[in-house]
Each structure stands twice: as structure tokens, then as C-alpha cells.
Tab-separated table of C-alpha atoms and ligand atoms in Angstrom:
chain	number	residue	atom	x	y	z
A	1	MET	CA	17.492	24.919	-4.598
A	2	ARG	CA	17.341	24.456	-8.357
A	3	ASP	CA	14.648	26.378	-10.166
A	4	LEU	CA	13.181	23.662	-12.380
A	5	PRO	CA	10.716	24.726	-15.079
A	6	ASN	CA	7.276	23.141	-15.000
A	7	THR	CA	8.158	21.497	-18.315
A	8	TYR	CA	10.935	19.491	-16.628
A	9	THR	CA	10.209	15.863	-17.577
A	10	ILE	CA	11.217	12.794	-15.611
A	11	LEU	CA	11.007	9.132	-16.628
A	12	ALA	CA	10.742	6.970	-13.499
A	13	LEU	CA	10.838	3.220	-12.837
A	14	GLU	CA	9.398	1.358	-9.850
A	15	THR	CA	10.166	-2.301	-9.077
A	16	SER	CA	10.306	-2.487	-5.286
A	17	CYS	CA	7.707	-5.229	-4.924
A	18	ASP	CA	5.364	-6.980	-7.359
A	19	GLU	CA	4.513	-4.269	-9.874
A	20	THR	CA	6.781	-3.376	-12.786
A	21	ALA	CA	6.036	0.278	-13.440
A	22	ALA	CA	7.274	3.157	-15.594
A	23	ALA	CA	5.882	6.666	-15.901
A	24	VAL	CA	6.615	10.058	-17.385
A	25	VAL	CA	5.739	13.124	-15.279
A	26	ARG	CA	6.149	16.781	-16.208
A	27	GLY	CA	6.921	19.479	-13.674
A	28	GLY	CA	6.507	17.000	-10.810
A	29	ARG	CA	2.708	17.269	-11.082
A	30	THR	CA	1.408	16.333	-14.541
A	31	VAL	CA	1.244	12.627	-15.396
A	32	LEU	CA	1.930	12.105	-19.119
A	33	SER	CA	1.974	8.322	-18.871
A	34	ASN	CA	1.699	5.787	-16.072
A	35	VAL	CA	2.165	2.126	-16.990
A	36	VAL	CA	1.918	-0.702	-14.450
A	37	ALA	CA	2.399	-4.404	-15.171
A	38	SER	CA	1.044	-6.244	-12.163
A	39	GLN	CA	2.329	-9.675	-11.169
A	40	MET	CA	-0.636	-10.191	-8.850
A	41	ASP	CA	-1.989	-13.251	-10.676
A	42	MET	CA	1.410	-14.893	-10.643
A	43	HIS	CA	1.819	-14.503	-6.864
A	44	SER	CA	-1.779	-15.078	-5.825
A	45	ARG	CA	-1.478	-18.818	-6.413
A	46	TYR	CA	1.201	-18.875	-3.662
A	47	GLY	CA	-0.891	-16.695	-1.332
A	48	GLY	CA	1.804	-13.986	-1.239
A	49	ILE	CA	4.791	-12.545	-3.037
A	50	VAL	CA	7.643	-14.878	-3.994
A	51	PRO	CA	10.755	-12.657	-4.264
A	52	GLU	CA	12.569	-14.707	-6.933
A	53	VAL	CA	9.470	-14.809	-9.124
A	54	ALA	CA	9.096	-11.031	-8.717
A	55	SER	CA	12.681	-10.280	-9.806
A	56	ARG	CA	12.484	-12.519	-12.855
A	57	GLN	CA	9.156	-11.050	-13.907
A	58	HIS	CA	10.505	-7.494	-13.549
A	59	ILE	CA	13.323	-8.356	-15.947
A	60	LEU	CA	10.804	-9.682	-18.473
A	61	SER	CA	8.448	-6.705	-18.139
A	62	LEU	CA	10.820	-3.745	-17.837
A	63	VAL	CA	11.554	-3.128	-21.522
A	64	PRO	CA	7.926	-3.245	-22.757
A	65	VAL	CA	6.731	-1.179	-19.781
A	66	VAL	CA	9.352	1.549	-20.387
A	67	GLN	CA	8.559	1.526	-24.116
A	68	ALA	CA	4.844	1.902	-23.391
A	69	ALA	CA	5.493	4.803	-20.987
A	70	LEU	CA	7.691	6.608	-23.532
A	71	SER	CA	5.355	6.017	-26.469
A	72	ALA	CA	2.876	8.458	-24.885
A	73	LEU	CA	5.521	11.210	-24.746
A	74	PRO	CA	5.697	13.463	-27.823
A	75	GLY	CA	9.363	13.558	-28.824
A	76	GLY	CA	10.139	10.323	-26.918
A	77	TRP	CA	13.599	10.228	-25.364
A	78	SER	CA	14.497	13.694	-26.638
A	79	ALA	CA	11.835	15.129	-24.287
A	80	VAL	CA	13.174	13.356	-21.159
A	81	ASP	CA	15.290	15.535	-18.821
A	82	ALA	CA	16.132	13.013	-16.068
A	83	VAL	CA	15.647	9.382	-15.071
A	84	ALA	CA	14.607	8.173	-11.610
A	85	ALA	CA	14.045	4.852	-9.853
A	86	THR	CA	13.117	3.504	-6.435
A	87	HIS	CA	16.183	2.243	-4.549
A	88	GLY	CA	14.454	1.215	-1.293
A	89	PRO	CA	12.744	0.077	0.779
A	90	GLY	CA	11.610	-3.160	-0.837
A	91	LEU	CA	12.771	-6.586	-1.984
A	92	SER	CA	16.464	-6.343	-2.821
A	93	GLY	CA	16.358	-8.475	-5.981
A	94	ALA	CA	13.300	-6.643	-7.271
A	95	LEU	CA	14.771	-3.200	-6.498
A	96	LEU	CA	18.014	-4.134	-8.281
A	97	THR	CA	16.259	-4.707	-11.606
A	98	GLY	CA	14.627	-1.264	-11.843
A	99	LEU	CA	17.510	0.642	-10.273
A	100	ASN	CA	20.080	-0.828	-12.651
A	101	ALA	CA	17.846	-0.388	-15.686
A	102	ALA	CA	17.265	3.279	-14.788
A	103	LYS	CA	20.964	3.952	-14.150
A	104	ALA	CA	21.882	2.346	-17.487
A	105	LEU	CA	19.284	4.410	-19.365
A	106	ALA	CA	20.392	7.673	-17.724
A	107	TRP	CA	24.081	6.928	-18.301
A	108	GLN	CA	23.551	5.965	-21.930
A	109	ARG	CA	21.634	9.217	-22.617
A	110	GLY	CA	23.829	11.475	-20.474
A	111	LEU	CA	20.895	12.409	-18.210
A	112	PRO	CA	20.860	13.078	-14.457
A	113	PHE	CA	19.825	10.089	-12.315
A	114	ILE	CA	17.765	10.401	-9.118
A	115	GLY	CA	17.270	7.551	-6.631
A	116	VAL	CA	13.969	7.741	-4.755
A	117	ASN	CA	12.700	6.420	-1.429
A	118	HIS	CA	9.538	4.362	-2.054
A	119	LEU	CA	7.789	5.747	1.058
A	120	GLU	CA	8.543	9.315	0.022
A	121	ALA	CA	7.171	8.436	-3.424
A	122	HIS	CA	3.860	7.265	-1.917
A	123	ILE	CA	3.577	10.648	-0.147
A	124	TYR	CA	4.320	12.572	-3.360
A	125	ALA	CA	1.424	10.880	-5.149
A	126	SER	CA	-0.556	13.729	-3.561
A	127	TRP	CA	1.279	16.280	-5.739
A	128	LEU	CA	0.181	14.548	-8.955
A	129	ASP	CA	-2.640	16.890	-9.857
A	130	ALA	CA	-1.470	20.101	-11.486
A	131	HIS	CA	-4.992	21.575	-11.353
A	132	ALA	CA	-5.309	21.319	-7.571
A	133	GLU	CA	-3.566	23.385	-4.907
A	134	PRO	CA	-0.516	21.433	-3.698
A	135	PRO	CA	-0.603	20.280	-0.054
A	136	ALA	CA	0.451	23.043	2.356
A	137	PHE	CA	3.235	22.468	4.917
A	138	PRO	CA	3.438	21.575	7.717
A	139	LEU	CA	1.460	18.440	7.043
A	140	ILE	CA	0.855	14.998	8.500
A	141	ALA	CA	1.349	11.969	6.249
A	142	LEU	CA	-0.190	8.611	7.096
A	143	VAL	CA	1.665	5.997	5.032
A	144	VAL	CA	-0.112	2.648	5.031
A	145	SER	CA	1.127	-0.105	2.729
A	146	GLY	CA	1.913	-3.793	2.615
A	147	GLY	CA	5.300	-3.224	4.232
A	148	HIS	CA	4.890	-0.005	6.227
A	149	THR	CA	2.631	1.868	8.588
A	150	LEU	CA	3.819	5.239	9.771
A	151	LEU	CA	2.776	8.726	10.729
A	152	ALA	CA	5.169	11.496	9.712
A	153	LEU	CA	5.325	15.244	10.111
A	154	LEU	CA	6.579	17.077	6.999
A	155	ARG	CA	7.695	20.626	7.696
A	156	ASP	CA	8.865	21.167	4.114
A	157	HIS	CA	9.961	19.196	1.040
A	158	GLY	CA	12.363	16.513	2.264
A	159	ASP	CA	12.014	17.520	5.955
A	160	TYR	CA	10.507	14.487	7.709
A	161	THR	CA	9.983	13.606	11.357
A	162	ILE	CA	8.585	10.147	11.996
A	163	LEU	CA	6.007	10.461	14.782
A	164	GLY	CA	5.108	6.788	15.011
A	165	GLN	CA	5.184	3.488	13.201
A	166	THR	CA	4.045	-0.071	13.586
A	167	ARG	CA	5.700	-2.182	16.236
A	168	ASP	CA	4.813	-5.433	14.462
A	169	ASP	CA	2.733	-6.025	11.306
A	170	ALA	CA	2.198	-3.347	8.686
A	171	VAL	CA	-1.470	-2.586	8.202
A	172	GLY	CA	-1.552	-3.968	4.624
A	173	GLU	CA	0.181	-7.104	5.903
A	174	ALA	CA	-2.533	-7.422	8.581
A	175	PHE	CA	-5.222	-7.113	5.889
A	176	ASP	CA	-3.466	-9.807	3.848
A	177	LYS	CA	-2.995	-12.185	6.811
A	178	VAL	CA	-6.544	-11.763	8.112
A	179	ALA	CA	-7.917	-12.315	4.595
A	180	ARG	CA	-5.962	-15.547	4.457
A	181	ILE	CA	-7.313	-16.641	7.869
A	182	LEU	CA	-10.842	-15.898	6.622
A	183	GLY	CA	-10.219	-17.749	3.353
A	184	LEU	CA	-10.606	-14.614	1.229
A	185	GLY	CA	-7.435	-14.936	-0.851
A	186	TYR	CA	-4.690	-12.521	-1.874
A	187	PRO	CA	-4.361	-9.548	-1.962
A	188	GLY	CA	-6.339	-9.264	1.226
A	189	GLY	CA	-7.096	-5.546	1.384
A	190	PRO	CA	-9.516	-5.321	-1.529
A	191	ALA	CA	-11.061	-8.703	-0.582
A	192	ILE	CA	-11.768	-7.641	3.009
A	193	GLN	CA	-13.170	-4.309	1.864
A	194	ARG	CA	-15.477	-6.028	-0.612
A	195	VAL	CA	-17.010	-8.539	1.788
A	196	ALA	CA	-17.143	-5.992	4.646
A	197	GLU	CA	-19.308	-3.742	2.463
A	198	GLY	CA	-21.951	-6.455	2.291
A	199	ALA	CA	-21.827	-7.350	6.002
A	200	GLN	CA	-24.934	-7.398	8.114
A	201	VAL	CA	-23.454	-5.556	11.032
A	202	GLY	CA	-24.083	-7.363	14.286
A	203	GLY	CA	-22.593	-6.817	17.692
A	204	LEU	CA	-19.177	-8.136	16.671
A	205	VAL	CA	-16.433	-5.762	17.875
A	206	LEU	CA	-12.705	-6.510	17.797
A	207	PRO	CA	-10.109	-4.902	20.085
A	208	ARG	CA	-8.118	-1.758	19.239
A	209	ALA	CA	-4.439	-1.461	20.216
A	210	TRP	CA	-4.321	2.192	21.264
A	211	LEU	CA	-0.763	2.233	22.693
A	212	ARG	CA	-1.727	5.374	24.598
A	213	GLU	CA	0.630	8.390	24.671
A	214	SER	CA	2.251	7.146	21.468
A	215	PHE	CA	1.736	7.479	17.731
A	216	ASP	CA	2.978	3.912	17.264
A	217	PHE	CA	0.696	1.172	15.978
A	218	SER	CA	0.292	-2.555	16.580
A	219	PHE	CA	-1.822	-4.912	14.486
A	220	SER	CA	-0.604	-8.400	15.339
A	221	GLY	CA	-2.900	-8.686	18.401
A	222	LEU	CA	-5.885	-7.876	16.214
A	223	LYS	CA	-4.827	-10.546	13.715
A	224	THR	CA	-4.516	-13.082	16.552
A	225	ALA	CA	-7.952	-12.079	17.872
A	226	VAL	CA	-9.443	-12.887	14.447
A	227	LEU	CA	-7.596	-16.209	14.363
A	228	HIS	CA	-8.980	-17.189	17.798
A	229	LYS	CA	-12.513	-16.217	16.777
A	230	VAL	CA	-12.210	-18.363	13.639
A	231	GLN	CA	-10.978	-21.334	15.668
A	232	GLU	CA	-13.830	-20.933	18.187
A	233	HIS	CA	-16.331	-20.608	15.355
A	234	GLN	CA	-15.057	-23.761	13.667
A	235	GLU	CA	-15.099	-25.746	16.896
A	236	ARG	CA	-18.645	-24.586	17.590
A	237	GLU	CA	-19.811	-25.482	14.077
A	238	ALA	CA	-18.088	-28.880	14.243
A	239	ARG	CA	-20.005	-29.752	17.421
A	240	LEU	CA	-23.374	-29.033	15.773
A	241	PRO	CA	-25.229	-32.065	14.389
A	242	ALA	CA	-24.387	-32.493	10.704
A	243	LYS	CA	-26.942	-31.072	8.284
A	244	PRO	CA	-28.580	-33.666	6.061
A	245	ALA	CA	-25.903	-33.889	3.405
A	246	GLY	CA	-26.326	-34.120	-0.309
A	247	LYS	CA	-29.973	-32.910	-0.560
A	248	HIS	CA	-30.388	-31.417	-3.989
A	249	LYS	CA	-33.689	-30.578	-5.700
A	250	GLY	CA	-35.500	-33.352	-3.903
A	251	ARG	CA	-32.967	-35.922	-5.008
A	252	VAL	CA	-30.614	-37.526	-2.503
A	253	VAL	CA	-27.044	-37.232	-3.780
A	254	PRO	CA	-24.605	-39.470	-1.920
A	255	PRO	CA	-21.536	-37.609	-0.640
A	256	ALA	CA	-18.541	-37.975	-2.975
A	257	THR	CA	-16.271	-39.143	-0.177
A	258	PRO	CA	-17.170	-41.029	3.001
A	259	PRO	CA	-17.907	-38.634	5.879
A	260	GLU	CA	-15.001	-38.026	8.252
A	261	PRO	CA	-15.259	-37.717	12.024
A	262	PRO	CA	-16.566	-34.187	12.751
A	263	LYS	CA	-13.462	-32.907	14.613
A	264	ALA	CA	-11.072	-33.644	11.769
A	265	ALA	CA	-13.248	-32.183	9.029
A	266	PRO	CA	-12.399	-28.571	8.133
A	267	VAL	CA	-15.622	-26.675	8.640
A	268	PRO	CA	-16.200	-24.153	5.884
A	269	LEU	CA	-16.774	-20.694	7.304
A	270	ASP	CA	-20.235	-19.228	6.977
A	271	PRO	CA	-19.892	-16.345	4.450
A	272	ARG	CA	-22.187	-14.083	6.510
A	273	TRP	CA	-20.024	-14.622	9.586
A	274	VAL	CA	-16.868	-14.001	7.517
A	275	ALA	CA	-18.343	-10.726	6.257
A	276	GLN	CA	-19.090	-9.613	9.827
A	277	MET	CA	-15.557	-10.523	10.908
A	278	ALA	CA	-14.021	-8.657	7.951
A	279	HIS	CA	-16.172	-5.656	8.799
A	280	ALA	CA	-15.164	-5.720	12.495
A	281	PHE	CA	-11.481	-6.037	11.542
A	282	GLN	CA	-11.659	-3.134	9.095
A	283	GLU	CA	-13.495	-0.955	11.637
A	284	SER	CA	-10.837	-1.614	14.270
A	285	VAL	CA	-8.010	-0.687	11.869
A	286	VAL	CA	-9.757	2.400	10.519
A	287	ASP	CA	-10.644	3.658	14.002
A	288	VAL	CA	-7.032	3.473	15.251
A	289	LEU	CA	-5.495	4.942	12.081
A	290	SER	CA	-7.871	7.881	11.856
A	291	THR	CA	-7.863	8.683	15.590
A	292	LYS	CA	-4.042	8.877	15.694
A	293	THR	CA	-3.818	10.877	12.463
A	294	VAL	CA	-6.282	13.503	13.643
A	295	GLU	CA	-4.492	13.728	17.003
A	296	ALA	CA	-1.133	14.240	15.224
A	297	VAL	CA	-2.642	17.086	13.191
A	298	ARG	CA	-3.914	18.728	16.377
A	299	GLN	CA	-0.632	18.367	18.294
A	300	HIS	CA	1.515	19.714	15.453
A	301	GLY	CA	-0.802	22.368	14.067
A	302	ALA	CA	-0.665	20.791	10.621
A	303	ASN	CA	-2.360	22.392	7.606
A	304	ALA	CA	-3.165	19.191	5.725
A	305	ILE	CA	-3.256	15.405	5.873
A	306	ILE	CA	-1.807	13.163	3.183
A	307	LEU	CA	-3.050	9.588	3.045
A	308	ALA	CA	-0.592	7.411	1.130
A	309	GLY	CA	0.253	3.803	0.243
A	310	GLY	CA	-1.702	0.808	-0.998
A	311	VAL	CA	-4.081	0.737	1.982
A	312	ALA	CA	-5.076	4.347	1.151
A	313	ALA	CA	-7.167	2.658	-1.557
A	314	ASN	CA	-9.489	1.531	1.250
A	315	THR	CA	-12.779	3.379	0.840
A	316	ARG	CA	-13.761	3.026	4.496
A	317	LEU	CA	-10.468	4.575	5.667
A	318	ARG	CA	-10.854	7.425	3.162
A	319	ALA	CA	-14.404	8.131	4.290
A	320	GLU	CA	-13.617	8.056	8.006
A	321	LEU	CA	-10.564	10.318	7.707
A	322	ASN	CA	-12.580	12.670	5.580
A	323	ARG	CA	-15.311	12.751	8.226
A	324	ARG	CA	-12.903	13.425	11.108
A	325	ALA	CA	-10.330	15.711	9.455
A	326	GLU	CA	-10.544	19.425	10.155
A	327	VAL	CA	-7.853	20.290	7.573
A	328	PRO	CA	-7.789	19.371	3.854
A	329	LEU	CA	-7.283	15.659	3.261
A	330	TYR	CA	-5.244	14.623	0.202
A	331	VAL	CA	-5.906	11.118	-1.081
A	332	PRO	CA	-4.625	10.163	-4.512
A	333	PRO	CA	-6.897	8.299	-6.923
A	334	ILE	CA	-6.726	4.519	-6.397
A	335	ASP	CA	-4.256	3.840	-9.228
A	336	LEU	CA	-1.808	6.308	-7.668
A	337	CYS	CA	-2.249	4.819	-4.157
A	338	THR	CA	-1.015	1.360	-5.083
A	339	ASP	CA	2.537	0.981	-6.384
A	340	ASN	CA	3.233	3.022	-9.523
A	341	ALA	CA	6.096	4.997	-11.046
A	342	ALA	CA	4.329	8.356	-11.444
A	343	MET	CA	4.691	8.922	-7.701
A	344	VAL	CA	8.420	8.085	-8.015
A	345	ALA	CA	8.794	10.734	-10.734
A	346	ALA	CA	6.977	13.318	-8.563
A	347	ALA	CA	9.247	12.628	-5.577
A	348	ALA	CA	12.296	12.722	-7.889
A	349	PHE	CA	11.291	16.161	-9.201
A	350	TYR	CA	11.237	17.699	-5.704
A	351	ARG	CA	14.432	15.896	-4.685
A	352	PHE	CA	16.238	17.146	-7.769
A	353	ALA	CA	14.828	20.653	-7.262
A	354	ALA	CA	16.359	20.536	-3.761
A	355	GLY	CA	19.747	19.813	-5.348
A	356	LYS	CA	19.759	16.076	-4.643
A	357	GLN	CA	21.133	13.987	-7.497
A	358	SER	CA	22.375	10.388	-7.166
A	359	GLY	CA	25.713	8.988	-8.280
A	360	TRP	CA	26.166	5.815	-10.343
A	361	GLU	CA	27.331	4.056	-7.182
A	362	LEU	CA	23.858	4.284	-5.607
A	363	ASP	CA	22.858	0.805	-4.457
A	364	VAL	CA	19.578	-0.721	-3.327
A	365	THR	CA	18.713	-0.260	0.373
A	366	PRO	CA	16.006	-2.819	1.248
A	367	ASN	CA	15.439	-1.232	4.702
A	368	LEU	CA	15.646	2.409	3.638
A	369	ARG	CA	13.865	4.681	6.134
A	370	LEU	CA	11.771	7.726	5.366
A	371	GLY	CA	13.852	10.906	5.337
A	372	MET	CA	17.016	9.229	4.003
B	1	LIG	O1	1.734	0.252	-1.399
B	1	LIG	P1	1.406	-1.108	-1.911
B	1	LIG	O2	0.778	-1.216	-3.285
B	1	LIG	O3	2.659	-2.016	-1.887
B	1	LIG	C1	3.612	-1.881	-0.858
B	1	LIG	O4	4.480	-0.961	-0.978
B	1	LIG	O5	3.470	-2.629	0.124
B	1	LIG	O6	0.432	-1.759	-0.825
B	1	LIG	C2	-0.059	-3.064	-0.963
B	1	LIG	C3	-0.977	-3.347	0.206
B	1	LIG	C4	-1.432	-4.797	0.275
B	1	LIG	O7	-1.223	-5.269	1.586
B	1	LIG	C5	-2.925	-4.719	-0.045
B	1	LIG	O8	-3.682	-5.725	0.615
B	1	LIG	C6	-3.271	-3.336	0.466
B	1	LIG	O9	-2.174	-2.540	0.103
B	1	LIG	N1	-4.491	-2.818	-0.149
B	1	LIG	C7	-5.621	-2.539	0.551
B	1	LIG	C8	-6.593	-2.133	-0.392
B	1	LIG	N2	-6.019	-2.174	-1.639
B	1	LIG	C9	-4.732	-2.587	-1.463
B	1	LIG	N3	-5.878	-2.606	1.872
B	1	LIG	C10	-7.118	-2.270	2.272
B	1	LIG	N4	-8.120	-1.900	1.436
B	1	LIG	C11	-7.904	-1.821	0.106
B	1	LIG	N5	-8.895	-1.440	-0.715
B	2	LIG	ZN1	4.161	0.756	-1.992
């Protein structure tokens, strides 16, 4: 173990997916700057992330983002003690941009370089509050993002046991796919949450994949259940007699295009029905995630729960875990739940303190697992 002072300052980069991010964190817990350039608008027109577009955009954004992060640091480069970057998991081309930029910066300045696991970084977002007590080990981490869903037991810094993970879709991926099925756009998580909040809750209940005796998860069946309900709904609506079209303030407006046979016409989904479906989907996901997390805490005698990853931004999941948890629940503020570099700097601090430093040969590992 290295005894790092709480003034030890790390500049970190994060480019594993569609955010170009740089941050400066002191002592592993105090965020001095946290800059994120999102590519969301660029990808939303394609309904998802296009890897080549992401890599190119990272290259364009990296220099201004790093400059902005450093401009908030009194002393600039002279106050930086180490440089860190995410090296996996993620999109290989995207990871390459940030990893190579960080290695070059560290090498040029003669500073230590620390490669960080993106999943570990999400967990360490819960250390980013120097005024709060840090989470107490052993603890249970629920990591829920666009690419991952897993429950892990942490006995100490860097000591991970994966208790369960998804067997098919990641939970964020399920949110994104279901939002697309419901015509709610990308990214799906915030869109589903928003419309679910306004739902008039009826008797609509979707199945839960419990996978009993296991901490694993499965969300693809739930996604398919939504798809079938949408298809049934559209068929039902298409069979109904057409409403008198074009009525507008007492004036009859002829339809712009000649009416098509009912079966072929895509029936727009009723927004109230969509809201109920989004609500039922979110309830199913939240129920399974929180039930398994609380059970893991009980079985392992954990002292705390950490909720991490982009889906941790979900207010319904936060509220339900808070209601059910019998130990302190750590949930970072929203901007530290979604991808950012402050969490990478926090994870790097504890890695480096444990004597882990990376060599210049460190490469990207798109499938990097937690605990490696
Ligand atoms: O961790 P993250 O920013 O990127 C990955 O590492 O994947 O997670 C992104 C995922 C997306 O699937 C997005 O739809 C989901 O997090 N997400 C949410 C919410 N905000 C973001 N899911 C549910 N509710 C939200 N409020
Ligand atoms: Zn992430």
C-alpha cells in the first residue's frame, strides 16, 4: 500500500462510449473539475451509438475537454501528480483515443499512468464526496449501465466477487430497446422514466424474470413481452373503425394523402397507453433489481449498498432501493452516475494507493471484466 496524501491530484480521461470526459480529482474524493462533452445529439439521429462516429468525435473533443478540466486547477499541469484513463470495457476505437491521449500526456510530463476499469470507476463514483463517510466494506455494488448489469460483493478496495450478471441484455440496453419499441427515442432510460412518471396506473403488469436461486438477471423476455403487447395493441387499433379524419375547428380538412387499407397503415400508439407500458416496464425492472440487491446484502452481511452506472440515474430505482435497504445506500448525484471522468480519477487513486500502476504497453480491453 502506498500512503497517498489527500492532496494527491489525478487528471483522468474517459472515452469508453459516447461521452468525451476529463476531470481533476484530489485525494480520490474531491472533484476539482468534471467536464463532459456528450455526443448524444449526434447519435440520437441513428437511434443508437455509431462506433466510428464516436471515435472521430472523441478525437475532436479531447483537447478542448482536457484544457477545460485543467483550467479549473490552480497551478495547472504543475499541480497534477498522475494521469489516468479508462482502458475497458467499451468500444475499442473509442477507448483507444482516450487511453493513448492519457499515456502521451503522462509520458510527456514524466507522471505515473494508471489504467482504469470502467465498471470499477462507476462504483468509485460513490467515494466522490469528501464530506461524507466513505462506504464501509464489505459492500454490495449494483452496477447498471448501457452495457452491463451486475451485482458484486466488495470485501475491500480492489477485492471483487461477482455474484450475478445479466444473461442477455444489460438493463440500460433494455430501457433503450423498449423506448425504441414504444417510439420514445434515444436514450431510452430518461425517456421511459419521464413518461412513466405521468402514467395513469392501470392494471397493466409485465412479467419479472426472477431466475430463482441465482443473482443473475435476464431482461430480453421483458423486452419481447413489451413488443408483443405493442403488436397486439396496434392490431386491435387497426381493426377499430377509422375516426372521422381531418376534423379541425369545425372545418373539414381533407387528408394529405389518400387513406391506405387499415392493416398496412402504421397505427400511432396512444400516448396514455405508452405511458402505462413504460411504467409497467420500469416497475418490473426496478422490482427485480432491488429484490436481488437486498437479498445479496442479507446473504453476505454487507454494511452498505452502492448503486452505480447510468441507470442509477433512474429516480424510481433510487427510491425503491432506498425504501427497501436496511444498510446505507450510496447513490452518486446524476452527473456522476452517467459516464464521466471524475469517477475514473477516484478509482485510479485507490488503485495507485494499492500499488497498481500501468505500463506504457497497456492496451484497450473492450471486454474487460470487473476485478481485472
Ligand atoms: O453508464 P452509462 O452512462 O454508459 C454505459 O457505460 O453504458 O449508461 C447509459 C445507460 C443508457 O442505456 C441510458 O438509457 C441509461 O443509462 N439511463 C437511464 C437513465 N438515465 C440514463 N436508465 C433509466 N433511467 C434513467 N433516468
Ligand atoms: Zn458507463
